[in-house]
Amino acid sequence: MKIWTTEEKYRAIQDSDREELEQLHEKIAASPWREDYHIQTVTGLMNDPNGFSWFDGKWHLFYQWFPFGGVHGLKHWYHVTSDDLVTWKNEGLGMKPHLLEDNRGCYSGSGLAEGDTLYLAYTGNNKDIHMQRHPFQMLAKMDREGKIVKSQIPLIYEQENYTEHQRDPKLFSYNGKYYILLGAQTKEQKGVFLLFESEQIEKGWKLLGELKVRGYEDFGFMVECPDIEKVGDKWVLLFSPQGLEPDGDRFRCKYNNVYFVGDMDFENLEFIPDGEFEELDRGFDFYAAQCAYQTKEPDAAYMIAWFGCGDYTTPATDEEGFSGLQTLPRRLTVENGKLMQRPVPAAEKIRGDILFEAKKGSIIRDRMHGLMPRSCVIRLEDPDQESINLNLFSKPRRRGFEIAYDKFKKVLTVDRGDMNQQFNTEFGTDRKIRLANGLRSLEVYVDRSSVELFVNDGEYVISSRMFPEKDENLIRMGGRNIDLTIWTANKTVTDDFVI
Ligand code: FRU
């Protein structure tokens, strides 16, 4: 395994030539684990989604990007666009670190579209000569031609009553005012939300104080990537707290991404939750979710997340020179007080030809003959709530990637512990959810090195990376009276080298 020196990790794109990255891209493009319909890193490592927004008739997304290999190094922003959140185009470098304020990376942030400008707020991660970190909340502006200009003057300077961990500004507007919600750490090592306000985006920011969540005080040792969205007449507060303890089948990842549904009291700096905070995803690999600023649909939010987690590794691809993925974008709604997460409407375009179909448990057509496609979409209806078993990427005497529902216990299990490639096993190799009202439907998106399960039409989502090898090429299915369809998956992302 390659050991990266500090010098190698802190190279910026301007310190290299195109050829070096082109060669790296050529190498990774040949990997069996490059995806067909997920946003994937052009080269190197991708982590959080940034600046997700609807601007100038298109969706824009940036991601945290270290160009030179599958490790966390100097972070840039890479830019991709889409008309429908399903078909994505690589646009090239969005931002590179070149100011004193961001000398150790352009860290995560958000986008707010207004008029002819997409405002991008991000954290300038500065380190001084003693390697002491100083966070600055910075601004860049993108015009309709896609030209991005960074502003030299920070919007917000380091806040002295908190530690060096202050980052990931969520810039939003409400009732004629602008706000920035920031993740921070108190000197007692507690994760908190800071709320800032201004009359203008480009200046005049002042700290209102900590945003408290009524009835809750403990969000671990740090809150990363806070995000707040109005969905219908409710507010949804999403965040990635670090240091939560596992609780039975919940919070089993190293770091978990959670949400509250509730109401926002700007005057008293208080979020009033309707209930407990819940995980956004019940799988293995999901972090730093961000909603897009959009005004098209006031009753819904659009969200995307890093299909990974801090301090995890995916050795299968890291060593080939790439790491990380974005999840499928999800459409969020609040229904009867509950957050529902579904694939975006255009996700239908991912479905290609029908490979397999069973009705009430009987096979109607089968073009797979037991062979597992590398990517596909599976839809399962279970009207009688019978037990089911799906073993993807299995092989003789091995269960592969197992999805199982036990109708007696009403427990859905996803288990990746019997695949050849094992990684991050200290955080468990299975995930279980007890479904109070049983299993009614499953929609499974399989894409070469990832699986996402949408359970009961958006009630839960379970996301998992996996790296099937050549000999893991069988699919086994079991379940009485179920309706099951499997489609080929269309390619909606191109693996173009654009920097
Ligand atoms: C979350 C995070 C952010 C930070 C970024 C750096 O994954 O640690 O808090 O801005 O990643 O890449």
Short mmCIF file of C-alpha atoms and ligand atoms in Angstrom, two decimals:
data_model
loop_
_atom_site.label_atom_id
_atom_site.label_comp_id
_atom_site.label_asym_id
_atom_site.label_seq_id
_atom_site.Cartn_x
_atom_site.Cartn_y
_atom_site.Cartn_z
CA MET A 1 0.00 0.00 0.00
CA LYS A 2 1.33 3.41 -0.94
CA ILE A 3 2.31 5.66 1.97
CA TRP A 4 1.60 9.29 1.12
CA THR A 5 4.00 11.95 2.34
CA THR A 6 2.60 15.25 3.59
CA GLU A 7 4.11 16.94 0.59
CA GLU A 8 2.34 14.58 -1.79
CA LYS A 9 -0.96 15.02 0.01
CA TYR A 10 -0.81 18.80 -0.11
CA ARG A 11 -0.23 19.31 -3.81
CA ALA A 12 -2.70 21.56 -5.55
CA ILE A 13 -3.91 21.03 -9.08
CA GLN A 14 -1.87 24.01 -10.25
CA ASP A 15 1.30 22.13 -9.15
CA SER A 16 0.73 19.35 -11.65
CA ASP A 17 0.25 18.93 -15.34
CA ARG A 18 -2.75 17.63 -17.20
CA GLU A 19 -0.91 14.56 -18.37
CA GLU A 20 -0.36 13.22 -14.87
CA LEU A 21 -4.09 13.32 -14.11
CA GLU A 22 -5.02 12.05 -17.54
CA GLN A 23 -2.89 8.98 -17.01
CA LEU A 24 -4.44 8.40 -13.61
CA HIS A 25 -7.90 8.75 -15.13
CA GLU A 26 -7.11 6.29 -17.87
CA LYS A 27 -6.00 3.76 -15.31
CA ILE A 28 -9.04 4.09 -13.07
CA ALA A 29 -11.54 4.23 -15.95
CA ALA A 30 -10.64 0.58 -16.59
CA SER A 31 -11.63 -0.49 -13.08
CA PRO A 32 -14.60 -2.88 -12.76
CA TRP A 33 -15.84 -0.73 -9.88
CA ARG A 34 -16.50 2.45 -11.88
CA GLU A 35 -20.21 3.18 -11.79
CA ASP A 36 -22.92 3.43 -14.45
CA TYR A 37 -25.29 5.92 -12.85
CA HIS A 38 -23.72 7.45 -9.74
CA ILE A 39 -21.62 10.58 -9.63
CA GLN A 40 -18.07 9.35 -9.21
CA THR A 41 -14.78 11.10 -8.78
CA VAL A 42 -12.98 12.01 -11.98
CA THR A 43 -9.67 11.05 -10.34
CA GLY A 44 -8.46 10.70 -6.76
CA LEU A 45 -10.75 11.04 -3.78
CA MET A 46 -14.22 12.53 -3.51
CA ASN A 47 -16.04 13.17 -0.27
CA ASP A 48 -18.81 15.60 0.71
CA PRO A 49 -21.30 17.09 -1.75
CA ASN A 50 -20.94 20.88 -1.87
CA GLY A 51 -22.85 23.81 -3.37
CA PHE A 52 -25.80 21.65 -4.45
CA SER A 53 -28.25 23.99 -6.15
CA TRP A 54 -30.64 24.74 -8.97
CA PHE A 55 -29.20 27.63 -10.95
CA ASP A 56 -29.63 28.90 -14.49
CA GLY A 57 -31.98 26.08 -15.48
CA LYS A 58 -29.72 23.28 -14.27
CA TRP A 59 -28.70 21.37 -11.20
CA HIS A 60 -25.19 22.10 -10.03
CA LEU A 61 -23.18 19.98 -7.67
CA PHE A 62 -19.62 20.24 -6.48
CA TYR A 63 -17.75 17.69 -4.48
CA GLN A 64 -14.76 17.70 -2.17
CA TRP A 65 -11.93 16.51 -4.35
CA PHE A 66 -8.32 15.51 -3.88
CA PRO A 67 -7.15 14.95 -7.48
CA PHE A 68 -4.05 12.79 -7.10
CA GLY A 69 -5.09 9.59 -5.35
CA GLY A 70 -7.49 7.75 -3.10
CA VAL A 71 -6.53 9.57 0.12
CA HIS A 72 -7.72 12.67 1.96
CA GLY A 73 -5.31 15.36 0.80
CA LEU A 74 -5.63 18.98 -0.24
CA LYS A 75 -9.31 19.58 -0.98
CA HIS A 76 -10.55 21.24 -4.16
CA TRP A 77 -14.12 21.54 -5.43
CA TYR A 78 -15.02 19.61 -8.59
CA HIS A 79 -18.13 20.65 -10.59
CA VAL A 80 -20.82 18.47 -12.22
CA THR A 81 -24.20 19.46 -13.72
CA SER A 82 -27.48 17.80 -14.60
CA ASP A 83 -30.89 18.59 -16.08
CA ASP A 84 -32.72 15.92 -14.15
CA LEU A 85 -30.51 14.73 -11.24
CA VAL A 86 -29.93 11.43 -13.07
CA THR A 87 -27.81 12.23 -16.11
CA TRP A 88 -24.62 13.98 -15.03
CA LYS A 89 -21.91 15.80 -16.89
CA ASN A 90 -18.36 16.48 -15.69
CA GLU A 91 -17.66 20.20 -15.87
CA GLY A 92 -14.15 20.31 -14.46
CA LEU A 93 -12.46 22.05 -11.57
CA GLY A 94 -14.75 24.33 -9.57
CA MET A 95 -12.38 25.82 -7.00
CA LYS A 96 -8.78 25.30 -6.12
CA PRO A 97 -7.09 26.33 -2.90
CA HIS A 98 -4.86 29.31 -3.66
CA LEU A 99 -5.57 31.92 -0.98
CA LEU A 100 -3.82 32.16 2.34
CA GLU A 101 -7.21 31.55 3.95
CA ASP A 102 -7.63 28.21 2.19
CA ASN A 103 -4.00 27.13 1.99
CA ARG A 104 -4.92 23.70 3.39
CA GLY A 105 -8.07 23.19 1.39
CA CYS A 106 -11.37 24.58 0.18
CA TYR A 107 -13.52 22.69 2.63
CA SER A 108 -17.24 21.97 2.40
CA GLY A 109 -19.98 24.50 1.88
CA SER A 110 -23.22 25.27 0.13
CA GLY A 111 -24.80 27.21 -2.74
CA LEU A 112 -27.45 29.90 -2.89
CA ALA A 113 -28.70 31.04 -6.30
CA GLU A 114 -29.87 34.62 -6.70
CA GLY A 115 -30.42 36.40 -9.99
CA ASP A 116 -27.41 35.90 -12.24
CA THR A 117 -25.20 34.54 -9.49
CA LEU A 118 -24.67 31.29 -7.70
CA TYR A 119 -23.14 32.20 -4.33
CA LEU A 120 -20.89 29.51 -2.94
CA ALA A 121 -20.04 29.65 0.75
CA TYR A 122 -17.21 27.39 1.87
CA THR A 123 -14.68 26.95 4.65
CA GLY A 124 -11.17 28.14 4.00
CA ASN A 125 -9.05 25.66 5.91
CA ASN A 126 -5.94 27.59 6.81
CA LYS A 127 -2.97 26.23 8.68
CA ASP A 128 -0.24 28.55 9.94
CA ILE A 129 3.48 27.81 10.13
CA HIS A 130 2.97 26.01 13.46
CA MET A 131 0.39 23.81 11.72
CA GLN A 132 -2.33 25.41 13.81
CA ARG A 133 -5.65 25.42 11.96
CA HIS A 134 -7.64 28.65 11.40
CA PRO A 135 -11.05 28.34 9.80
CA PHE A 136 -12.46 31.15 7.63
CA GLN A 137 -15.93 31.15 6.11
CA MET A 138 -15.40 32.29 2.54
CA LEU A 139 -17.45 33.22 -0.51
CA ALA A 140 -17.12 32.56 -4.22
CA LYS A 141 -19.47 33.63 -7.00
CA MET A 142 -20.32 31.69 -10.13
CA ASP A 143 -21.89 33.41 -13.15
CA ARG A 144 -24.11 31.93 -15.84
CA GLU A 145 -21.07 31.01 -17.92
CA GLY A 146 -19.80 28.87 -15.06
CA LYS A 147 -16.93 31.20 -14.20
CA ILE A 148 -16.14 31.11 -10.50
CA VAL A 149 -14.43 33.99 -8.73
CA LYS A 150 -13.42 33.73 -5.12
CA SER A 151 -13.73 36.70 -2.86
CA GLN A 152 -10.55 37.54 -0.92
CA ILE A 153 -12.32 38.74 2.20
CA PRO A 154 -13.77 36.18 4.58
CA LEU A 155 -17.46 36.44 5.37
CA ILE A 156 -16.81 35.17 8.86
CA TYR A 157 -13.53 35.02 10.78
CA GLU A 158 -12.48 32.44 13.34
CA GLN A 159 -14.85 32.56 16.34
CA GLU A 160 -12.75 32.85 19.47
CA ASN A 161 -15.02 31.03 21.90
CA TYR A 162 -14.82 27.79 19.95
CA THR A 163 -12.03 25.42 18.95
CA GLU A 164 -10.41 25.36 15.51
CA HIS A 165 -13.28 23.11 14.33
CA GLN A 166 -15.71 25.59 12.74
CA ARG A 167 -16.81 24.67 9.26
CA ASP A 168 -19.27 23.74 6.52
CA PRO A 169 -21.41 26.91 6.13
CA LYS A 170 -24.99 26.38 4.99
CA LEU A 171 -26.00 29.67 3.38
CA PHE A 172 -29.74 30.21 3.08
CA SER A 173 -32.31 32.98 2.98
CA TYR A 174 -35.54 33.25 4.88
CA ASN A 175 -38.02 36.10 5.27
CA GLY A 176 -35.76 38.58 3.51
CA LYS A 177 -32.65 37.83 5.57
CA TYR A 178 -29.59 35.71 4.97
CA TYR A 179 -28.35 33.08 7.36
CA ILE A 180 -25.33 30.85 7.71
CA LEU A 181 -25.60 27.71 9.79
CA LEU A 182 -22.17 26.47 10.81
CA GLY A 183 -20.88 23.34 12.53
CA ALA A 184 -18.59 24.02 15.48
CA GLN A 185 -17.01 22.59 18.60
CA THR A 186 -17.03 24.21 22.03
CA LYS A 187 -13.86 24.33 24.12
CA GLU A 188 -15.46 21.55 26.20
CA GLN A 189 -15.42 19.43 23.02
CA LYS A 190 -19.12 19.49 22.31
CA GLY A 191 -20.65 19.69 18.86
CA VAL A 192 -22.85 22.77 18.33
CA PHE A 193 -24.61 24.75 15.61
CA LEU A 194 -23.76 28.43 15.18
CA LEU A 195 -26.22 30.73 13.44
CA PHE A 196 -25.11 33.93 11.70
CA GLU A 197 -27.27 36.59 10.08
CA SER A 198 -26.82 39.33 7.52
CA GLU A 199 -28.83 41.73 5.39
CA GLN A 200 -26.52 41.05 2.45
CA ILE A 201 -24.71 37.96 1.26
CA GLU A 202 -21.34 39.58 0.68
CA LYS A 203 -20.87 41.36 4.00
CA GLY A 204 -22.29 42.34 7.37
CA TRP A 205 -22.39 38.89 8.94
CA LYS A 206 -22.90 38.72 12.69
CA LEU A 207 -23.11 35.78 15.04
CA LEU A 208 -26.59 35.42 16.53
CA GLY A 209 -25.42 32.61 18.80
CA GLU A 210 -25.75 28.87 19.15
CA LEU A 211 -28.85 27.32 17.66
CA LYS A 212 -30.22 25.10 20.40
CA VAL A 213 -32.41 22.09 19.83
CA ARG A 214 -35.09 21.96 22.48
CA GLY A 215 -34.66 18.95 24.74
CA TYR A 216 -31.26 17.96 23.33
CA GLU A 217 -27.77 18.85 24.40
CA ASP A 218 -25.53 16.10 23.20
CA PHE A 219 -24.49 15.94 19.58
CA GLY A 220 -21.14 14.27 20.15
CA PHE A 221 -17.83 16.08 19.98
CA MET A 222 -18.39 17.88 16.68
CA VAL A 223 -21.22 18.71 14.31
CA GLU A 224 -20.20 18.59 10.65
CA CYS A 225 -22.14 19.61 7.56
CA PRO A 226 -25.29 21.10 9.12
CA ASP A 227 -28.11 21.73 6.68
CA ILE A 228 -31.57 23.15 7.16
CA GLU A 229 -34.46 23.05 4.76
CA LYS A 230 -38.09 24.08 4.78
CA VAL A 231 -40.21 21.24 3.44
CA GLY A 232 -43.85 22.27 3.25
CA ASP A 233 -44.66 23.83 6.59
CA LYS A 234 -42.00 21.89 8.49
CA TRP A 235 -38.28 22.43 8.88
CA VAL A 236 -35.79 19.60 8.53
CA LEU A 237 -32.46 19.94 10.29
CA LEU A 238 -29.83 17.54 8.94
CA PHE A 239 -26.34 17.13 10.36
CA SER A 240 -23.41 14.79 10.80
CA PRO A 241 -22.54 14.56 14.49
CA GLN A 242 -19.27 12.88 15.38
CA GLY A 243 -19.00 10.68 18.44
CA LEU A 244 -22.51 9.26 18.88
CA GLU A 245 -22.62 5.91 20.67
CA PRO A 246 -24.25 2.96 18.87
CA ASP A 247 -27.73 2.21 20.18
CA GLY A 248 -28.80 -1.36 19.30
CA ASP A 249 -29.22 -1.46 15.53
CA ARG A 250 -28.87 2.30 15.19
CA PHE A 251 -25.85 4.60 14.87
CA ARG A 252 -23.51 1.76 14.03
CA CYS A 253 -21.33 3.70 11.58
CA LYS A 254 -18.15 5.40 12.69
CA TYR A 255 -19.92 8.73 12.13
CA ASN A 256 -23.65 8.95 11.49
CA ASN A 257 -25.79 11.39 9.57
CA VAL A 258 -29.05 12.30 11.30
CA TYR A 259 -32.08 14.58 11.04
CA PHE A 260 -34.84 16.20 13.05
CA VAL A 261 -38.23 17.26 11.71
CA GLY A 262 -39.68 20.25 13.54
CA ASP A 263 -40.12 24.00 13.66
CA MET A 264 -37.60 26.78 13.60
CA ASP A 265 -37.75 29.71 15.96
CA PHE A 266 -35.31 32.27 14.57
CA GLU A 267 -36.06 34.80 17.28
CA ASN A 268 -35.13 32.54 20.17
CA LEU A 269 -32.48 30.62 18.23
CA GLU A 270 -34.25 27.40 18.85
CA PHE A 271 -35.17 24.38 16.78
CA ILE A 272 -38.24 22.66 18.22
CA PRO A 273 -38.19 19.02 17.16
CA ASP A 274 -41.34 16.97 16.72
CA GLY A 275 -39.55 13.82 17.85
CA GLU A 276 -36.20 12.15 18.26
CA PHE A 277 -33.40 12.49 15.78
CA GLU A 278 -33.15 9.62 13.34
CA GLU A 279 -30.53 8.33 10.93
CA LEU A 280 -30.96 9.49 7.36
CA ASP A 281 -29.66 6.17 6.18
CA ARG A 282 -29.56 2.80 7.91
CA GLY A 283 -26.68 1.39 5.88
CA PHE A 284 -22.90 1.41 6.13
CA ASP A 285 -21.70 4.32 4.03
CA PHE A 286 -23.49 7.63 4.17
CA TYR A 287 -22.35 11.03 5.40
CA ALA A 288 -22.43 14.81 4.96
CA ALA A 289 -25.85 14.94 3.25
CA GLN A 290 -26.77 18.25 1.71
CA CYS A 291 -30.03 19.61 0.31
CA ALA A 292 -30.15 21.79 -2.76
CA TYR A 293 -31.36 25.30 -2.51
CA GLN A 294 -34.38 25.27 -4.81
CA THR A 295 -37.64 27.12 -5.04
CA LYS A 296 -39.27 24.95 -7.68
CA GLU A 297 -41.00 22.63 -5.23
CA PRO A 298 -41.70 24.14 -1.82
CA ASP A 299 -43.12 20.85 -0.50
CA ALA A 300 -40.03 18.80 -1.27
CA ALA A 301 -36.29 18.95 -0.82
CA TYR A 302 -33.61 17.35 -2.94
CA MET A 303 -30.72 15.76 -1.10
CA ILE A 304 -27.48 14.03 -1.95
CA ALA A 305 -24.72 12.65 0.25
CA TRP A 306 -21.25 11.25 0.29
CA PHE A 307 -21.52 7.47 -0.20
CA GLY A 308 -18.79 7.00 2.39
CA CYS A 309 -17.66 8.17 5.78
CA GLY A 310 -14.66 9.84 7.38
CA ASP A 311 -11.86 7.51 8.53
CA TYR A 312 -13.17 4.63 6.39
CA THR A 313 -11.17 3.12 3.59
CA THR A 314 -12.18 1.22 0.49
CA PRO A 315 -8.91 -0.57 -0.27
CA ALA A 316 -10.29 -2.13 -3.48
CA THR A 317 -10.29 1.21 -5.27
CA ASP A 318 -8.10 3.41 -3.02
CA GLU A 319 -5.07 1.60 -4.30
CA GLU A 320 -6.15 1.97 -7.90
CA GLY A 321 -6.15 5.76 -7.37
CA PHE A 322 -9.77 6.61 -6.67
CA SER A 323 -12.07 6.65 -3.71
CA GLY A 324 -15.58 7.75 -2.84
CA LEU A 325 -18.90 8.19 -4.54
CA GLN A 326 -22.06 10.25 -4.25
CA THR A 327 -25.36 8.55 -3.38
CA LEU A 328 -28.33 8.77 -5.69
CA PRO A 329 -30.07 12.09 -5.14
CA ARG A 330 -33.24 11.67 -3.08
CA ARG A 331 -36.50 13.57 -3.00
CA LEU A 332 -37.53 14.33 0.58
CA THR A 333 -41.05 15.03 1.75
CA VAL A 334 -42.67 15.17 5.15
CA GLU A 335 -45.76 12.96 5.27
CA ASN A 336 -47.80 12.58 8.46
CA GLY A 337 -44.89 14.08 10.35
CA LYS A 338 -42.41 11.54 8.97
CA LEU A 339 -39.55 12.20 6.60
CA MET A 340 -39.90 10.13 3.42
CA GLN A 341 -36.95 9.62 1.08
CA ARG A 342 -37.52 8.42 -2.46
CA PRO A 343 -35.42 8.26 -5.60
CA VAL A 344 -35.96 11.41 -7.68
CA PRO A 345 -38.73 11.07 -10.31
CA ALA A 346 -36.25 10.88 -13.20
CA ALA A 347 -34.65 7.81 -11.62
CA GLU A 348 -37.07 5.86 -13.83
CA LYS A 349 -34.65 6.61 -16.64
CA ILE A 350 -32.10 4.33 -15.00
CA ARG A 351 -34.28 1.30 -15.76
CA GLY A 352 -33.38 -0.31 -19.08
CA ASP A 353 -34.69 -3.65 -20.40
CA ILE A 354 -36.48 -6.19 -18.29
CA LEU A 355 -34.13 -9.05 -17.42
CA PHE A 356 -36.35 -10.97 -15.08
CA GLU A 357 -39.94 -10.93 -14.01
CA ALA A 358 -41.92 -12.95 -11.50
CA LYS A 359 -45.58 -12.48 -10.58
CA LYS A 360 -47.00 -13.95 -7.39
CA GLY A 361 -43.84 -15.99 -7.07
CA SER A 362 -43.93 -17.55 -10.59
CA ILE A 363 -41.28 -16.70 -13.14
CA ILE A 364 -42.71 -15.06 -16.27
CA ARG A 365 -39.49 -14.23 -17.98
CA ASP A 366 -35.84 -14.84 -17.26
CA ARG A 367 -32.92 -13.60 -19.30
CA MET A 368 -30.45 -13.84 -16.43
CA HIS A 369 -30.37 -17.59 -15.78
CA GLY A 370 -28.92 -17.09 -12.33
CA LEU A 371 -26.16 -14.72 -13.40
CA MET A 372 -25.86 -11.46 -11.51
CA PRO A 373 -25.64 -8.33 -13.66
CA ARG A 374 -22.97 -5.85 -12.50
CA SER A 375 -25.57 -3.11 -12.36
CA CYS A 376 -29.36 -3.30 -12.36
CA VAL A 377 -32.56 -2.06 -10.73
CA ILE A 378 -34.69 -4.48 -8.74
CA ARG A 379 -38.28 -3.82 -7.67
CA LEU A 380 -39.95 -6.17 -5.28
CA GLU A 381 -43.55 -6.06 -4.05
CA ASP A 382 -44.45 -8.21 -1.10
CA PRO A 383 -48.23 -7.84 -0.68
CA ASP A 384 -48.56 -10.77 1.76
CA GLN A 385 -45.45 -9.73 3.69
CA GLU A 386 -43.77 -13.08 3.21
CA SER A 387 -40.13 -13.76 4.07
CA ILE A 388 -37.73 -13.06 1.24
CA ASN A 389 -34.12 -13.69 0.33
CA LEU A 390 -32.01 -12.00 -2.30
CA ASN A 391 -28.39 -12.99 -2.62
CA LEU A 392 -26.62 -10.66 -5.00
CA PHE A 393 -23.06 -11.36 -6.17
CA SER A 394 -23.04 -14.76 -4.52
CA LYS A 395 -21.06 -17.83 -5.49
CA PRO A 396 -21.29 -21.52 -4.57
CA ARG A 397 -21.52 -21.90 -0.78
CA ARG A 398 -21.22 -18.14 -0.25
CA ARG A 399 -24.10 -15.78 0.42
CA GLY A 400 -22.67 -12.76 -1.36
CA PHE A 401 -24.51 -9.51 -0.65
CA GLU A 402 -27.54 -10.72 1.22
CA ILE A 403 -30.89 -8.99 1.62
CA ALA A 404 -33.31 -10.94 3.80
CA TYR A 405 -36.69 -10.30 5.38
CA ASP A 406 -37.93 -12.45 8.22
CA LYS A 407 -41.72 -12.22 8.38
CA PHE A 408 -41.90 -13.63 11.92
CA LYS A 409 -39.51 -11.15 13.44
CA LYS A 410 -40.43 -8.43 10.91
CA VAL A 411 -36.73 -7.75 10.51
CA LEU A 412 -35.01 -6.72 7.31
CA THR A 413 -31.31 -7.57 7.20
CA VAL A 414 -28.62 -6.44 4.80
CA ASP A 415 -25.43 -8.41 5.19
CA ARG A 416 -22.23 -7.84 3.23
CA GLY A 417 -20.09 -9.99 5.54
CA ASP A 418 -19.84 -12.98 3.21
CA MET A 419 -18.34 -11.24 0.21
CA ASN A 420 -14.70 -11.67 -0.81
CA GLN A 421 -13.77 -8.03 -0.21
CA GLN A 422 -14.19 -7.05 3.44
CA PHE A 423 -13.58 -3.51 4.69
CA ASN A 424 -14.43 -1.35 7.73
CA THR A 425 -15.64 -4.51 9.47
CA GLU A 426 -15.15 -3.01 12.93
CA PHE A 427 -18.42 -1.12 12.32
CA GLY A 428 -20.35 -4.31 11.64
CA THR A 429 -20.97 -6.31 8.49
CA ASP A 430 -24.74 -6.33 8.71
CA ARG A 431 -27.54 -3.87 9.29
CA LYS A 432 -31.00 -4.70 10.63
CA ILE A 433 -34.24 -2.77 10.74
CA ARG A 434 -37.39 -3.88 12.51
CA LEU A 435 -40.25 -2.84 10.29
CA ALA A 436 -43.21 -2.09 12.53
CA ASN A 437 -45.67 -2.48 9.65
CA GLY A 438 -43.81 -5.24 7.81
CA LEU A 439 -42.12 -5.22 4.42
CA ARG A 440 -44.33 -4.10 1.57
CA SER A 441 -41.84 -3.09 -1.10
CA LEU A 442 -38.18 -2.80 -1.91
CA GLU A 443 -36.47 -0.89 -4.67
CA VAL A 444 -32.83 -1.83 -5.03
CA TYR A 445 -30.29 0.12 -7.06
CA VAL A 446 -27.20 -1.96 -7.80
CA ASP A 447 -24.35 -0.17 -9.49
CA ARG A 448 -21.06 -2.10 -9.79
CA SER A 449 -19.68 -1.09 -6.38
CA SER A 450 -22.78 0.12 -4.55
CA VAL A 451 -26.24 -0.97 -3.46
CA GLU A 452 -29.04 1.32 -2.26
CA LEU A 453 -32.28 -0.10 -0.91
CA PHE A 454 -35.40 2.03 -0.68
CA VAL A 455 -37.68 0.28 1.79
CA ASN A 456 -41.47 0.61 1.81
CA ASP A 457 -41.56 3.40 -0.71
CA GLY A 458 -39.24 5.77 1.13
CA GLU A 459 -39.71 4.78 4.77
CA TYR A 460 -36.04 3.78 5.12
CA VAL A 461 -32.98 3.76 2.91
CA ILE A 462 -29.98 1.46 3.34
CA SER A 463 -26.82 2.37 1.43
CA SER A 464 -23.82 0.15 1.08
CA ARG A 465 -20.61 0.03 -0.88
CA MET A 466 -19.41 -3.41 -1.95
CA PHE A 467 -16.70 -4.55 -4.32
CA PRO A 468 -17.75 -7.78 -6.00
CA GLU A 469 -15.03 -9.80 -7.70
CA LYS A 470 -15.23 -11.82 -10.91
CA ASP A 471 -16.14 -15.09 -9.25
CA GLU A 472 -19.02 -13.45 -7.35
CA ASN A 473 -21.41 -13.64 -10.26
CA LEU A 474 -24.58 -15.42 -9.15
CA ILE A 475 -27.94 -14.19 -7.97
CA ARG A 476 -30.30 -16.27 -5.84
CA MET A 477 -33.85 -15.24 -5.02
CA GLY A 478 -36.48 -16.67 -2.75
CA GLY A 479 -39.94 -15.55 -1.64
CA ARG A 480 -43.52 -16.81 -1.90
CA ASN A 481 -46.13 -14.79 -3.73
CA ILE A 482 -43.84 -11.88 -4.43
CA ASP A 483 -43.78 -9.74 -7.56
CA LEU A 484 -40.25 -9.09 -8.70
CA THR A 485 -38.83 -7.27 -11.69
CA ILE A 486 -35.18 -6.75 -12.57
CA TRP A 487 -34.10 -4.25 -15.20
CA THR A 488 -30.72 -3.61 -16.76
CA ALA A 489 -29.35 -0.23 -15.70
CA ASN A 490 -28.71 2.52 -18.21
CA LYS A 491 -25.49 4.44 -18.15
CA THR A 492 -26.31 8.00 -17.08
CA VAL A 493 -22.88 9.24 -16.05
CA THR A 494 -20.02 9.45 -18.47
CA ASP A 495 -16.53 8.79 -17.32
CA ASP A 496 -15.09 11.75 -19.23
CA PHE A 497 -11.75 13.24 -18.30
CA VAL A 498 -12.56 16.92 -17.78
CA ILE A 499 -10.46 19.02 -15.44
C1 FRU B 1 -16.92 16.04 6.40
C2 FRU B 1 -15.73 16.98 6.38
C3 FRU B 1 -16.15 18.42 6.54
C4 FRU B 1 -15.02 19.16 5.89
C5 FRU B 1 -14.67 18.26 4.74
C6 FRU B 1 -13.22 18.25 4.36
O1 FRU B 1 -16.69 14.86 5.73
O2 FRU B 1 -14.80 16.60 7.38
O3 FRU B 1 -16.41 18.80 7.86
O4 FRU B 1 -15.40 20.43 5.48
O5 FRU B 1 -15.07 16.96 5.13
O6 FRU B 1 -13.02 17.48 3.22
#
